[in-house]
């Protein structure tokens, strides 16, 4: 898996900043991302097992999720990838990876609204099948 921005994307972004395209469209862009963020949060609250923590980001493109300590995010990723649902393991961002084996970073910036809802429901089904706590 790649975890960076391509050189081409960086060049396009730099040109958009240079030509003031970002400033002209920032209000519209923020509204679009807010809709997608809110949709992801609502879907997590609806489909994920009870007792799982999620962030409510005020900025950025990610929702952080802390699973039940008995659920391994690595195993969840293996299962979800079979359904073409991917996320970033939270442990990639932790100094002590053992403490973060049950964390996920979910991106709402690129997927469509339909893909967000479907992907979160698939993740919820996988998580619920691995827990003995009530699910949606």
mmCIF file of C-alpha atoms in Angstrom:
data_model
loop_
_atom_site.group_PDB
_atom_site.id
_atom_site.type_symbol
_atom_site.label_atom_id
_atom_site.label_comp_id
_atom_site.label_asym_id
_atom_site.label_seq_id
_atom_site.Cartn_x
_atom_site.Cartn_y
_atom_site.Cartn_z
ATOM 1 C CA UNK A 1 0.000 0.000 0.000
ATOM 2 C CA UNK A 2 1.123 3.545 -0.708
ATOM 3 C CA UNK A 3 0.651 6.253 1.878
ATOM 4 C CA UNK A 4 1.698 9.437 0.165
ATOM 5 C CA UNK A 5 0.704 12.003 -2.373
ATOM 6 C CA UNK A 6 2.056 11.577 -5.872
ATOM 7 C CA UNK A 7 4.356 14.169 -7.391
ATOM 8 C CA UNK A 8 1.729 14.900 -10.053
ATOM 9 C CA UNK A 9 -0.938 15.582 -7.407
ATOM 10 C CA UNK A 10 1.461 17.884 -5.580
ATOM 11 C CA UNK A 11 2.195 19.799 -8.800
ATOM 12 C CA UNK A 12 -1.513 20.163 -9.577
ATOM 13 C CA UNK A 13 -2.171 21.377 -6.033
ATOM 14 C CA UNK A 14 0.668 23.902 -6.220
ATOM 15 C CA UNK A 15 -0.659 25.264 -9.527
ATOM 16 C CA UNK A 16 -4.192 25.525 -8.079
ATOM 17 C CA UNK A 17 -2.843 27.539 -5.138
ATOM 18 C CA UNK A 18 -0.762 29.715 -7.459
ATOM 19 C CA UNK A 19 -3.800 30.510 -9.652
ATOM 20 C CA UNK A 20 -6.016 31.199 -6.611
ATOM 21 C CA UNK A 21 -8.379 28.336 -7.525
ATOM 22 C CA UNK A 22 -8.411 27.003 -3.951
ATOM 23 C CA UNK A 23 -9.440 30.322 -2.378
ATOM 24 C CA UNK A 24 -12.219 30.797 -4.927
ATOM 25 C CA UNK A 25 -13.713 27.380 -4.168
ATOM 26 C CA UNK A 26 -12.869 26.723 -0.518
ATOM 27 C CA UNK A 27 -16.401 27.353 0.778
ATOM 28 C CA UNK A 28 -17.885 24.840 -1.644
ATOM 29 C CA UNK A 29 -15.127 22.298 -0.946
ATOM 30 C CA UNK A 30 -15.626 22.577 2.827
ATOM 31 C CA UNK A 31 -19.383 21.992 2.439
ATOM 32 C CA UNK A 32 -18.767 18.859 0.361
ATOM 33 C CA UNK A 33 -16.312 17.399 2.878
ATOM 34 C CA UNK A 34 -18.628 18.228 5.796
ATOM 35 C CA UNK A 35 -21.418 16.252 4.132
ATOM 36 C CA UNK A 36 -19.111 13.260 3.655
ATOM 37 C CA UNK A 37 -17.709 13.512 7.197
ATOM 38 C CA UNK A 38 -21.183 13.688 8.709
ATOM 39 C CA UNK A 39 -22.342 10.758 6.582
ATOM 40 C CA UNK A 40 -19.415 8.631 7.775
ATOM 41 C CA UNK A 41 -20.025 9.512 11.424
ATOM 42 C CA UNK A 42 -23.739 8.735 11.110
ATOM 43 C CA UNK A 43 -22.973 5.400 9.417
ATOM 44 C CA UNK A 44 -20.442 4.450 12.114
ATOM 45 C CA UNK A 45 -22.990 5.273 14.815
ATOM 46 C CA UNK A 46 -25.598 3.195 12.991
ATOM 47 C CA UNK A 47 -23.599 0.138 11.903
ATOM 48 C CA UNK A 48 -20.631 -0.295 14.248
ATOM 49 C CA UNK A 49 -20.954 -2.268 17.482
ATOM 50 C CA UNK A 50 -21.848 -0.393 20.634
ATOM 51 C CA UNK A 51 -18.894 0.619 22.792
ATOM 52 C CA UNK A 52 -16.575 1.506 19.927
ATOM 53 C CA UNK A 53 -15.125 5.035 20.118
ATOM 54 C CA UNK A 54 -14.862 7.318 17.106
ATOM 55 C CA UNK A 55 -13.589 10.846 16.715
ATOM 56 C CA UNK A 56 -15.673 13.802 15.596
ATOM 57 C CA UNK A 57 -13.115 15.670 13.501
ATOM 58 C CA UNK A 58 -13.367 19.424 13.161
ATOM 59 C CA UNK A 59 -10.916 19.351 10.265
ATOM 60 C CA UNK A 60 -8.901 16.959 8.165
ATOM 61 C CA UNK A 61 -10.128 14.014 6.130
ATOM 62 C CA UNK A 62 -10.188 11.156 8.631
ATOM 63 C CA UNK A 63 -12.308 9.653 11.363
ATOM 64 C CA UNK A 64 -10.325 7.740 13.984
ATOM 65 C CA UNK A 65 -11.873 4.613 15.459
ATOM 66 C CA UNK A 66 -10.835 2.715 18.579
ATOM 67 C CA UNK A 67 -12.209 -0.791 18.567
ATOM 68 C CA UNK A 68 -12.798 -3.161 21.430
ATOM 69 C CA UNK A 69 -9.386 -4.306 22.742
ATOM 70 C CA UNK A 70 -10.241 -7.866 21.702
ATOM 71 C CA UNK A 71 -10.575 -6.907 18.040
ATOM 72 C CA UNK A 72 -7.421 -6.789 15.968
ATOM 73 C CA UNK A 73 -7.555 -4.114 13.264
ATOM 74 C CA UNK A 74 -5.072 -6.128 11.147
ATOM 75 C CA UNK A 75 -7.505 -9.029 10.955
ATOM 76 C CA UNK A 76 -10.395 -6.652 10.268
ATOM 77 C CA UNK A 77 -8.424 -5.142 7.362
ATOM 78 C CA UNK A 78 -7.705 -8.600 5.929
ATOM 79 C CA UNK A 79 -11.409 -9.423 5.975
ATOM 80 C CA UNK A 80 -12.622 -6.047 4.719
ATOM 81 C CA UNK A 81 -10.100 -5.962 1.858
ATOM 82 C CA UNK A 82 -11.780 -9.089 0.451
ATOM 83 C CA UNK A 83 -14.821 -6.830 0.013
ATOM 84 C CA UNK A 84 -12.713 -3.976 -1.438
ATOM 85 C CA UNK A 85 -13.101 -1.937 1.763
ATOM 86 C CA UNK A 86 -9.772 -0.506 2.875
ATOM 87 C CA UNK A 87 -8.643 1.656 5.778
ATOM 88 C CA UNK A 88 -5.351 2.639 7.344
ATOM 89 C CA UNK A 89 -4.257 0.811 10.463
ATOM 90 C CA UNK A 90 -4.012 3.242 13.356
ATOM 91 C CA UNK A 91 -0.858 1.566 14.599
ATOM 92 C CA UNK A 92 1.017 3.133 11.673
ATOM 93 C CA UNK A 93 0.733 6.403 13.592
ATOM 94 C CA UNK A 94 1.652 5.129 17.071
ATOM 95 C CA UNK A 95 5.066 4.965 18.690
ATOM 96 C CA UNK A 96 4.001 1.866 20.633
ATOM 97 C CA UNK A 97 2.171 -0.122 17.947
ATOM 98 C CA UNK A 98 1.014 -2.705 20.476
ATOM 99 C CA UNK A 99 -1.158 -0.090 22.152
ATOM 100 C CA UNK A 100 -2.820 0.768 18.847
ATOM 101 C CA UNK A 101 -3.571 -2.683 17.427
ATOM 102 C CA UNK A 102 -7.264 -1.924 17.785
ATOM 103 C CA UNK A 103 -7.356 1.427 15.984
ATOM 104 C CA UNK A 104 -8.394 2.466 12.477
ATOM 105 C CA UNK A 105 -8.107 5.659 10.436
ATOM 106 C CA UNK A 106 -11.025 5.977 8.023
ATOM 107 C CA UNK A 107 -10.860 8.446 5.147
ATOM 108 C CA UNK A 108 -13.945 10.241 3.865
ATOM 109 C CA UNK A 109 -12.208 12.534 1.367
ATOM 110 C CA UNK A 110 -12.030 10.290 -1.710
ATOM 111 C CA UNK A 111 -14.922 7.785 -1.567
ATOM 112 C CA UNK A 112 -18.352 8.703 -2.879
ATOM 113 C CA UNK A 113 -21.221 9.103 -0.432
ATOM 114 C CA UNK A 114 -22.659 5.731 -1.495
ATOM 115 C CA UNK A 115 -19.244 4.071 -1.069
ATOM 116 C CA UNK A 116 -18.865 5.557 2.421
ATOM 117 C CA UNK A 117 -22.205 4.187 3.574
ATOM 118 C CA UNK A 118 -21.654 0.773 1.979
ATOM 119 C CA UNK A 119 -18.059 0.517 3.239
ATOM 120 C CA UNK A 120 -18.988 1.420 6.807
ATOM 121 C CA UNK A 121 -21.837 -1.093 6.748
ATOM 122 C CA UNK A 122 -19.437 -3.819 5.552
ATOM 123 C CA UNK A 123 -16.943 -2.893 8.274
ATOM 124 C CA UNK A 124 -19.762 -2.896 10.818
ATOM 125 C CA UNK A 125 -20.822 -6.391 9.758
ATOM 126 C CA UNK A 126 -17.236 -7.643 10.104
ATOM 127 C CA UNK A 127 -16.802 -6.000 13.506
ATOM 128 C CA UNK A 128 -20.125 -7.287 14.784
ATOM 129 C CA UNK A 129 -19.257 -10.831 13.746
ATOM 130 C CA UNK A 130 -16.088 -10.571 15.885
ATOM 131 C CA UNK A 131 -17.713 -9.157 19.032
ATOM 132 C CA UNK A 132 -20.075 -10.472 21.618
ATOM 133 C CA UNK A 133 -21.587 -7.048 22.287
ATOM 134 C CA UNK A 134 -24.809 -5.682 20.804
ATOM 135 C CA UNK A 135 -24.661 -4.330 17.293
ATOM 136 C CA UNK A 136 -26.937 -1.912 15.566
#
